[in-house]
Amino acid sequence: MRIALLTNGIWPYVIGGMQKHSYFLAKYLARNKVEVVLIHTNQQSQLDINKLEYFSDEEKKYLTAYVVPTPQTPYFPGHYVYRSYLYSKAVFNCLKQVGNVDFIIAKSTTAWYMFRKGDRMGAPVGINIHGYEFMQRKANFRTVLEGWMLKWPFVYVNNKADYVFSYGGKITELIRKLGVSDNKIIELPAGIEEDWIADAIKPTSGIRRFVFVGRFERRKGIQELQEVIKKLHGYLCFEFHFIGPIPEELQLKLPGVKYHGSIRDKEPLQQVLQASHVLVCPSYAEGMPNVILEGMANGCSVIATDVGAVNHLVDETVGWLIPPADKNQLEDAIRKAVSIDDSELDQLRKNGLQRIRDQYTWDTIAKSTIAALQERIGA
């Protein structure tokens, strides 16, 4: 089987949840001896993308990669939408040169120009938008405007695609609202590598340690989280650790609140996660966040908002699922996480770790993906 994967970059050359998913998808398809034609970009990276050093020599035998430069356009309202269209055109022109494939997986709007041309090169096309944030709750007027600008191209590619990938949960509900029939929806979760999964949790003792992983982005709910921390600080005894590129002028200057900056390497990130008891993910909109997978895989219970496919990962057996943009519910969940017995918290953490081990490894998901694609192409 020969699969084309069209994407807006792969991790770690481009940072983002979609890029990390694209990297692991390519890696594990190749590991299962599926031939992968990878068409991607190298936006804002100092790494040499042509080396693909994050793939093994055996994986590279099944991987043919093409780097398409990200088009540059002048700044104007909605310039990123126009840039996405130009990138999809460049991706299409590149794909035309690589020969026949059995299936095309197109992330985001990378198939936009292909659908406009009406040339699918004889292969079914499945799109993967991931989070459908443009249809989820907005945090402010700017995100409303961004969602409005992105709506048309996303709706267009959803309705033109042969298949639409979904993480399940509320993501599938959003896809149905766009008029996509169930027989075109392929539900596959995100995953994590087995060497990310801790052997066991470190028993809870002493002060409760919370962790947030992400950018200072409005839809991540970090502003609401920091307001709750300020309110609870001095009344409850806890530590809070932030991982991500959070500007110093926006950081809380409080005892017990620590900002680690960006951590890209696995081992130091795992050290912080394994030393934490509760991961907090208070987003307004998500798909199936890597940070929750990584947190649960390293023994964290979770406080998360019920958005996207998060409810597949988080329920009362592993933590607290709360409504988005609700500071009172967020405060209440943090209070509960501080006050419950060590043994109760440890059971939540163990349950989450086992859920990841049983259902969300990339070995399992790659096999499910291959089976789903083979079914669609009649292989």
CSV table of C-alpha atoms in Angstrom, one decimal:
chain,number,residue,atom,x,y,z
A,1,MET,CA,0.0,0.0,0.0
A,2,ARG,CA,1.3,3.5,-0.9
A,3,ILE,CA,-0.1,6.4,1.0
A,4,ALA,CA,0.4,10.1,0.4
A,5,LEU,CA,0.5,12.2,3.6
A,6,LEU,CA,0.0,16.0,2.9
A,7,THR,CA,0.7,18.1,6.0
A,8,ASN,CA,1.6,21.5,7.3
A,9,GLY,CA,4.9,20.2,8.6
A,10,ILE,CA,6.0,17.5,11.0
A,11,TRP,CA,7.4,17.6,14.5
A,12,PRO,CA,10.0,18.7,15.6
A,13,TYR,CA,10.7,20.7,12.5
A,14,VAL,CA,7.3,22.5,13.0
A,15,ILE,CA,5.8,22.6,16.5
A,16,GLY,CA,2.1,21.9,17.0
A,17,GLY,CA,-0.3,19.1,17.8
A,18,MET,CA,-1.1,18.5,14.1
A,19,GLN,CA,2.6,18.3,13.3
A,20,LYS,CA,3.3,15.8,16.0
A,21,HIS,CA,0.4,13.6,14.9
A,22,SER,CA,1.7,13.8,11.3
A,23,TYR,CA,5.2,12.8,12.4
A,24,PHE,CA,4.0,9.7,14.4
A,25,LEU,CA,1.5,8.7,11.6
A,26,ALA,CA,4.3,8.7,9.0
A,27,LYS,CA,6.7,7.0,11.4
A,28,TYR,CA,4.3,4.1,12.4
A,29,LEU,CA,2.9,3.6,8.9
A,30,ALA,CA,6.5,3.2,7.7
A,31,ARG,CA,7.3,1.0,10.6
A,32,ASN,CA,4.5,-1.3,9.5
A,33,LYS,CA,6.0,-1.4,6.0
A,34,VAL,CA,3.5,1.0,4.4
A,35,GLU,CA,5.1,3.1,1.7
A,36,VAL,CA,4.6,6.8,2.7
A,37,VAL,CA,5.0,9.8,0.4
A,38,LEU,CA,5.4,12.6,2.8
A,39,ILE,CA,4.8,16.2,1.5
A,40,HIS,CA,5.5,18.8,4.2
A,41,THR,CA,7.2,22.1,5.0
A,42,ASN,CA,9.9,23.4,7.3
A,43,GLN,CA,8.5,26.7,8.6
A,44,GLN,CA,10.6,28.4,11.3
A,45,SER,CA,13.0,25.6,12.1
A,46,GLN,CA,16.8,25.6,12.4
A,47,LEU,CA,16.9,21.8,12.0
A,48,ASP,CA,17.9,20.2,8.7
A,49,ILE,CA,14.7,18.7,7.6
A,50,ASN,CA,16.3,16.8,4.7
A,51,LYS,CA,18.1,14.5,7.2
A,52,LEU,CA,14.9,13.3,8.8
A,53,GLU,CA,17.0,12.2,11.7
A,54,TYR,CA,14.0,11.5,13.9
A,55,PHE,CA,13.2,8.5,11.7
A,56,SER,CA,15.1,5.2,11.9
A,57,ASP,CA,17.0,3.9,8.9
A,58,GLU,CA,14.5,1.0,8.6
A,59,GLU,CA,11.6,3.5,8.6
A,60,LYS,CA,13.3,5.6,5.9
A,61,LYS,CA,13.2,2.7,3.6
A,62,TYR,CA,9.4,3.2,3.3
A,63,LEU,CA,9.5,7.0,3.4
A,64,THR,CA,9.9,9.4,0.5
A,65,ALA,CA,9.8,13.0,1.7
A,66,TYR,CA,9.3,16.2,-0.3
A,67,VAL,CA,9.7,19.6,1.3
A,68,VAL,CA,7.5,22.4,0.0
A,69,PRO,CA,8.4,25.9,1.1
A,70,THR,CA,5.7,27.8,2.9
A,71,PRO,CA,4.5,30.6,0.6
A,72,GLN,CA,5.2,34.2,1.8
A,73,THR,CA,2.5,36.8,1.5
A,74,PRO,CA,2.1,40.4,2.7
A,75,TYR,CA,0.2,40.8,5.9
A,76,PHE,CA,-3.5,41.6,5.6
A,77,PRO,CA,-6.6,40.4,7.4
A,78,GLY,CA,-7.0,36.8,6.6
A,79,HIS,CA,-3.5,36.5,5.0
A,80,TYR,CA,-3.1,33.0,6.6
A,81,VAL,CA,-6.1,31.7,4.7
A,82,TYR,CA,-4.7,32.9,1.3
A,83,ARG,CA,-1.3,31.5,2.3
A,84,SER,CA,-3.0,28.1,3.1
A,85,TYR,CA,-4.5,28.1,-0.4
A,86,LEU,CA,-1.1,28.8,-2.0
A,87,TYR,CA,0.5,26.1,0.0
A,88,SER,CA,-2.2,23.6,-1.1
A,89,LYS,CA,-1.4,24.5,-4.7
A,90,ALA,CA,2.3,23.9,-4.1
A,91,VAL,CA,1.5,20.6,-2.4
A,92,PHE,CA,-0.7,19.5,-5.3
A,93,ASN,CA,1.9,20.4,-7.9
A,94,CYS,CA,4.5,18.3,-5.9
A,95,LEU,CA,2.1,15.4,-5.6
A,96,LYS,CA,1.6,15.4,-9.4
A,97,GLN,CA,5.2,14.5,-9.8
A,98,VAL,CA,5.4,11.5,-7.5
A,99,GLY,CA,3.3,8.9,-9.3
A,100,ASN,CA,0.3,6.9,-8.2
A,101,VAL,CA,-0.8,6.4,-4.6
A,102,ASP,CA,-3.6,4.2,-3.1
A,103,PHE,CA,-4.9,6.8,-0.6
A,104,ILE,CA,-4.3,10.5,0.2
A,105,ILE,CA,-4.4,11.7,3.7
A,106,ALA,CA,-4.6,15.5,3.7
A,107,LYS,CA,-4.2,17.5,6.9
A,108,SER,CA,-6.0,20.8,7.4
A,109,THR,CA,-6.6,22.5,4.0
A,110,THR,CA,-3.7,20.9,2.1
A,111,ALA,CA,-6.2,19.3,-0.4
A,112,TRP,CA,-8.0,22.6,-1.1
A,113,TYR,CA,-6.4,23.3,-4.5
A,114,MET,CA,-6.7,19.6,-5.4
A,115,PHE,CA,-10.5,19.8,-4.9
A,116,ARG,CA,-10.7,23.0,-6.9
A,117,LYS,CA,-8.9,21.4,-9.8
A,118,GLY,CA,-11.1,18.3,-9.6
A,119,ASP,CA,-8.0,16.1,-9.9
A,120,ARG,CA,-7.6,13.5,-7.2
A,121,MET,CA,-5.1,11.5,-9.2
A,122,GLY,CA,-7.2,8.4,-9.0
A,123,ALA,CA,-7.0,8.0,-5.2
A,124,PRO,CA,-9.6,8.5,-2.5
A,125,VAL,CA,-8.8,11.5,-0.3
A,126,GLY,CA,-9.4,11.6,3.4
A,127,ILE,CA,-9.0,14.9,5.2
A,128,ASN,CA,-8.0,15.5,8.8
A,129,ILE,CA,-8.8,18.9,10.3
A,130,HIS,CA,-8.1,17.6,13.8
A,131,GLY,CA,-9.8,20.0,16.3
A,132,TYR,CA,-12.5,21.9,14.3
A,133,GLU,CA,-11.7,24.8,16.5
A,134,PHE,CA,-13.5,27.1,14.1
A,135,MET,CA,-16.8,25.5,15.2
A,136,GLN,CA,-16.1,25.3,18.9
A,137,ARG,CA,-16.5,28.0,21.6
A,138,LYS,CA,-14.5,31.2,21.1
A,139,ALA,CA,-12.6,33.0,23.8
A,140,ASN,CA,-12.7,36.5,22.4
A,141,PHE,CA,-13.6,38.6,19.3
A,142,ARG,CA,-10.3,37.8,17.6
A,143,THR,CA,-10.9,34.1,17.8
A,144,VAL,CA,-14.4,34.7,16.5
A,145,LEU,CA,-13.0,36.6,13.5
A,146,GLU,CA,-10.4,33.9,12.9
A,147,GLY,CA,-13.0,31.2,13.0
A,148,TRP,CA,-15.2,33.1,10.6
A,149,MET,CA,-12.3,33.4,8.1
A,150,LEU,CA,-11.4,29.7,8.3
A,151,LYS,CA,-14.9,28.5,8.1
A,152,TRP,CA,-15.4,28.5,4.3
A,153,PRO,CA,-12.2,26.6,3.3
A,154,PHE,CA,-12.7,24.0,6.1
A,155,VAL,CA,-16.4,23.5,5.2
A,156,TYR,CA,-15.4,23.2,1.5
A,157,VAL,CA,-12.8,20.5,2.0
A,158,ASN,CA,-15.1,18.6,4.4
A,159,ASN,CA,-17.8,18.4,1.8
A,160,LYS,CA,-15.4,17.6,-1.1
A,161,ALA,CA,-13.4,14.9,0.6
A,162,ASP,CA,-14.2,11.2,0.0
A,163,TYR,CA,-13.5,10.6,3.8
A,164,VAL,CA,-13.2,12.7,6.9
A,165,PHE,CA,-11.0,11.6,9.8
A,166,SER,CA,-12.3,12.2,13.3
A,167,TYR,CA,-11.0,11.7,16.8
A,168,GLY,CA,-14.6,10.8,17.8
A,169,GLY,CA,-16.7,12.3,20.6
A,170,LYS,CA,-17.8,15.9,19.9
A,171,ILE,CA,-15.5,16.1,16.9
A,172,THR,CA,-17.7,13.6,15.1
A,173,GLU,CA,-20.8,15.6,16.1
A,174,LEU,CA,-19.2,18.7,14.6
A,175,ILE,CA,-18.4,16.9,11.3
A,176,ARG,CA,-22.0,15.7,11.0
A,177,LYS,CA,-23.2,19.3,11.4
A,178,LEU,CA,-21.3,20.1,8.3
A,179,GLY,CA,-23.4,17.6,6.4
A,180,VAL,CA,-20.9,14.8,6.2
A,181,SER,CA,-22.6,11.4,6.3
A,182,ASP,CA,-21.5,8.7,8.8
A,183,ASN,CA,-20.2,6.4,6.1
A,184,LYS,CA,-17.6,9.0,5.2
A,185,ILE,CA,-16.4,9.5,8.7
A,186,ILE,CA,-13.3,7.4,9.9
A,187,GLU,CA,-12.9,7.6,13.7
A,188,LEU,CA,-9.4,7.1,14.8
A,189,PRO,CA,-7.9,8.4,18.1
A,190,ALA,CA,-4.5,10.1,18.6
A,191,GLY,CA,-1.8,8.1,20.3
A,192,ILE,CA,1.5,8.0,22.1
A,193,GLU,CA,4.7,6.0,21.8
A,194,GLU,CA,5.1,3.2,24.3
A,195,ASP,CA,8.4,4.5,25.6
A,196,TRP,CA,6.4,7.6,26.8
A,197,ILE,CA,4.4,5.4,29.2
A,198,ALA,CA,5.7,5.3,32.7
A,199,ASP,CA,6.2,1.8,34.3
A,200,ALA,CA,4.2,3.0,37.4
A,201,ILE,CA,3.2,6.2,39.2
A,202,LYS,CA,5.2,7.7,42.0
A,203,PRO,CA,2.9,7.6,45.0
A,204,THR,CA,1.4,10.9,46.0
A,205,SER,CA,2.9,12.5,49.1
A,206,GLY,CA,3.3,16.0,50.4
A,207,ILE,CA,2.1,19.1,48.5
A,208,ARG,CA,-0.1,18.6,45.4
A,209,ARG,CA,1.7,19.5,42.2
A,210,PHE,CA,-0.3,20.8,39.2
A,211,VAL,CA,1.1,21.2,35.7
A,212,PHE,CA,-0.1,23.1,32.5
A,213,VAL,CA,1.6,22.4,29.1
A,214,GLY,CA,1.0,24.8,26.2
A,215,ARG,CA,1.4,28.1,24.6
A,216,PHE,CA,0.0,31.4,25.9
A,217,GLU,CA,-2.8,31.2,23.4
A,218,ARG,CA,-6.3,32.5,24.2
A,219,ARG,CA,-8.1,29.4,23.4
A,220,LYS,CA,-6.0,27.4,25.8
A,221,GLY,CA,-7.7,29.0,28.8
A,222,ILE,CA,-4.5,30.0,30.5
A,223,GLN,CA,-5.8,33.4,31.5
A,224,GLU,CA,-8.8,31.9,33.3
A,225,LEU,CA,-6.4,29.4,34.9
A,226,GLN,CA,-4.0,32.1,36.2
A,227,GLU,CA,-7.0,34.0,37.6
A,228,VAL,CA,-8.1,30.9,39.6
A,229,ILE,CA,-4.5,30.3,40.8
A,230,LYS,CA,-4.3,33.9,42.1
A,231,LYS,CA,-7.6,33.5,43.9
A,232,LEU,CA,-6.7,30.2,45.5
A,233,HIS,CA,-3.1,31.2,46.3
A,234,GLY,CA,-2.8,31.7,50.1
A,235,TYR,CA,-5.9,29.7,50.8
A,236,LEU,CA,-4.8,26.3,49.5
A,237,CYS,CA,-1.4,24.7,49.6
A,238,PHE,CA,-0.2,23.6,46.2
A,239,GLU,CA,2.5,24.1,43.5
A,240,PHE,CA,1.8,25.0,39.9
A,241,HIS,CA,4.2,24.3,37.0
A,242,PHE,CA,3.9,25.9,33.6
A,243,ILE,CA,5.6,24.4,30.5
A,244,GLY,CA,5.6,26.4,27.3
A,245,PRO,CA,6.7,29.7,25.8
A,246,ILE,CA,4.8,32.0,28.2
A,247,PRO,CA,6.1,35.6,28.1
A,248,GLU,CA,7.8,36.7,31.3
A,249,GLU,CA,5.6,39.8,31.6
A,250,LEU,CA,2.5,37.5,31.6
A,251,GLN,CA,3.8,35.1,34.3
A,252,LEU,CA,2.4,35.1,37.8
A,253,LYS,CA,5.0,36.2,40.4
A,254,LEU,CA,3.8,34.0,43.2
A,255,PRO,CA,5.6,31.5,45.5
A,256,GLY,CA,5.1,27.9,44.4
A,257,VAL,CA,4.3,28.9,40.8
A,258,LYS,CA,7.2,28.0,38.4
A,259,TYR,CA,7.6,28.6,34.7
A,260,HIS,CA,9.9,26.1,32.9
A,261,GLY,CA,9.7,27.6,29.5
A,262,SER,CA,9.5,25.4,26.4
A,263,ILE,CA,10.7,21.8,26.9
A,264,ARG,CA,11.1,20.0,23.6
A,265,ASP,CA,13.2,17.0,24.7
A,266,LYS,CA,11.2,14.0,26.0
A,267,GLU,CA,13.2,13.2,29.1
A,268,PRO,CA,13.1,16.5,30.9
A,269,LEU,CA,9.4,16.9,30.0
A,270,GLN,CA,8.7,13.4,31.4
A,271,GLN,CA,10.6,14.4,34.6
A,272,VAL,CA,8.2,17.3,35.2
A,273,LEU,CA,5.1,15.3,34.4
A,274,GLN,CA,6.1,12.3,36.5
A,275,ALA,CA,6.8,14.7,39.4
A,276,SER,CA,3.3,16.2,39.0
A,277,HIS,CA,-0.1,14.9,40.3
A,278,VAL,CA,-2.6,16.7,38.1
A,279,LEU,CA,-2.4,18.0,34.6
A,280,VAL,CA,-4.7,21.0,33.9
A,281,CYS,CA,-6.1,21.5,30.3
A,282,PRO,CA,-8.7,24.3,30.5
A,283,SER,CA,-9.1,24.9,26.7
A,284,TYR,CA,-12.0,26.5,24.9
A,285,ALA,CA,-11.4,24.2,21.9
A,286,GLU,CA,-9.4,21.1,21.2
A,287,GLY,CA,-9.2,17.9,19.2
A,288,MET,CA,-7.6,15.1,21.2
A,289,PRO,CA,-4.7,17.0,22.9
A,290,ASN,CA,-1.2,15.4,23.0
A,291,VAL,CA,-0.6,17.0,26.3
A,292,ILE,CA,-3.4,15.0,27.9
A,293,LEU,CA,-2.0,11.8,26.4
A,294,GLU,CA,1.4,12.6,27.6
A,295,GLY,CA,0.2,13.6,31.1
A,296,MET,CA,-1.8,10.5,31.6
A,297,ALA,CA,1.0,8.3,30.2
A,298,ASN,CA,3.3,9.8,32.9
A,299,GLY,CA,0.9,9.3,35.8
A,300,CYS,CA,-1.0,12.5,36.0
A,301,SER,CA,-4.7,12.7,36.8
A,302,VAL,CA,-6.4,15.3,34.7
A,303,ILE,CA,-8.6,18.4,35.0
A,304,ALA,CA,-9.9,19.2,31.5
A,305,THR,CA,-12.7,20.9,29.6
A,306,ASP,CA,-15.3,18.8,27.8
A,307,VAL,CA,-14.3,19.9,24.3
A,308,GLY,CA,-13.4,18.0,21.1
A,309,ALA,CA,-12.7,14.3,21.8
A,310,VAL,CA,-11.4,15.0,25.4
A,311,ASN,CA,-14.3,13.0,26.9
A,312,HIS,CA,-12.8,9.9,25.3
A,313,LEU,CA,-9.7,10.4,27.5
A,314,VAL,CA,-11.0,12.0,30.7
A,315,ASP,CA,-13.9,11.0,32.9
A,316,GLU,CA,-14.5,10.7,36.6
A,317,THR,CA,-12.3,7.6,36.8
A,318,VAL,CA,-9.2,9.5,35.8
A,319,GLY,CA,-10.0,13.1,36.9
A,320,TRP,CA,-12.4,15.9,36.4
A,321,LEU,CA,-14.2,16.9,33.2
A,322,ILE,CA,-15.6,20.4,33.3
A,323,PRO,CA,-17.4,22.9,31.0
A,324,PRO,CA,-15.1,25.3,29.0
A,325,ALA,CA,-14.8,28.9,30.1
A,326,ASP,CA,-16.2,28.2,33.6
A,327,LYS,CA,-13.8,29.6,36.2
A,328,ASN,CA,-16.0,28.4,39.1
A,329,GLN,CA,-15.9,24.8,37.9
A,330,LEU,CA,-12.2,25.0,37.3
A,331,GLU,CA,-11.7,26.4,40.8
A,332,ASP,CA,-13.9,23.6,42.3
A,333,ALA,CA,-11.9,20.9,40.4
A,334,ILE,CA,-8.6,22.2,41.7
A,335,ARG,CA,-10.0,22.4,45.2
A,336,LYS,CA,-11.1,18.8,44.9
A,337,ALA,CA,-7.8,17.7,43.5
A,338,VAL,CA,-6.0,19.3,46.5
A,339,SER,CA,-8.4,17.9,49.1
A,340,ILE,CA,-9.0,14.2,48.2
A,341,ASP,CA,-7.0,11.5,49.9
A,342,ASP,CA,-3.6,10.5,48.5
A,343,SER,CA,-4.9,7.0,47.8
A,344,GLU,CA,-7.9,8.3,45.9
A,345,LEU,CA,-5.7,10.6,43.8
A,346,ASP,CA,-3.3,7.7,43.1
A,347,GLN,CA,-6.2,5.5,41.9
A,348,LEU,CA,-7.2,8.2,39.4
A,349,ARG,CA,-3.6,8.4,38.2
A,350,LYS,CA,-3.3,4.6,37.9
A,351,ASN,CA,-6.5,4.4,35.9
A,352,GLY,CA,-5.3,7.0,33.4
A,353,LEU,CA,-2.0,5.3,33.0
A,354,GLN,CA,-3.7,2.0,32.3
A,355,ARG,CA,-6.1,3.6,29.8
A,356,ILE,CA,-3.3,5.0,27.8
A,357,ARG,CA,-1.4,1.7,27.9
A,358,ASP,CA,-4.5,-0.3,26.8
A,359,GLN,CA,-6.0,2.0,24.1
A,360,TYR,CA,-3.8,4.8,22.9
A,361,THR,CA,-0.4,3.6,21.8
A,362,TRP,CA,0.8,4.3,18.3
A,363,ASP,CA,1.4,0.6,17.7
A,364,THR,CA,-2.4,0.0,18.2
A,365,ILE,CA,-3.5,3.1,16.3
A,366,ALA,CA,-1.2,2.5,13.3
A,367,LYS,CA,-2.7,-1.0,12.8
A,368,SER,CA,-6.3,0.4,13.1
A,369,THR,CA,-5.4,3.1,10.6
A,370,ILE,CA,-4.0,0.6,8.1
A,371,ALA,CA,-7.1,-1.6,8.5
A,372,ALA,CA,-9.4,1.4,7.9
A,373,LEU,CA,-7.5,2.4,4.7
A,374,GLN,CA,-7.4,-1.1,3.3
A,375,GLU,CA,-11.1,-1.4,3.8
A,376,ARG,CA,-11.7,1.9,1.9
A,377,ILE,CA,-9.4,0.9,-1.1
A,378,GLY,CA,-10.6,-2.7,-1.1
A,379,ALA,CA,-7.1,-4.1,-0.4
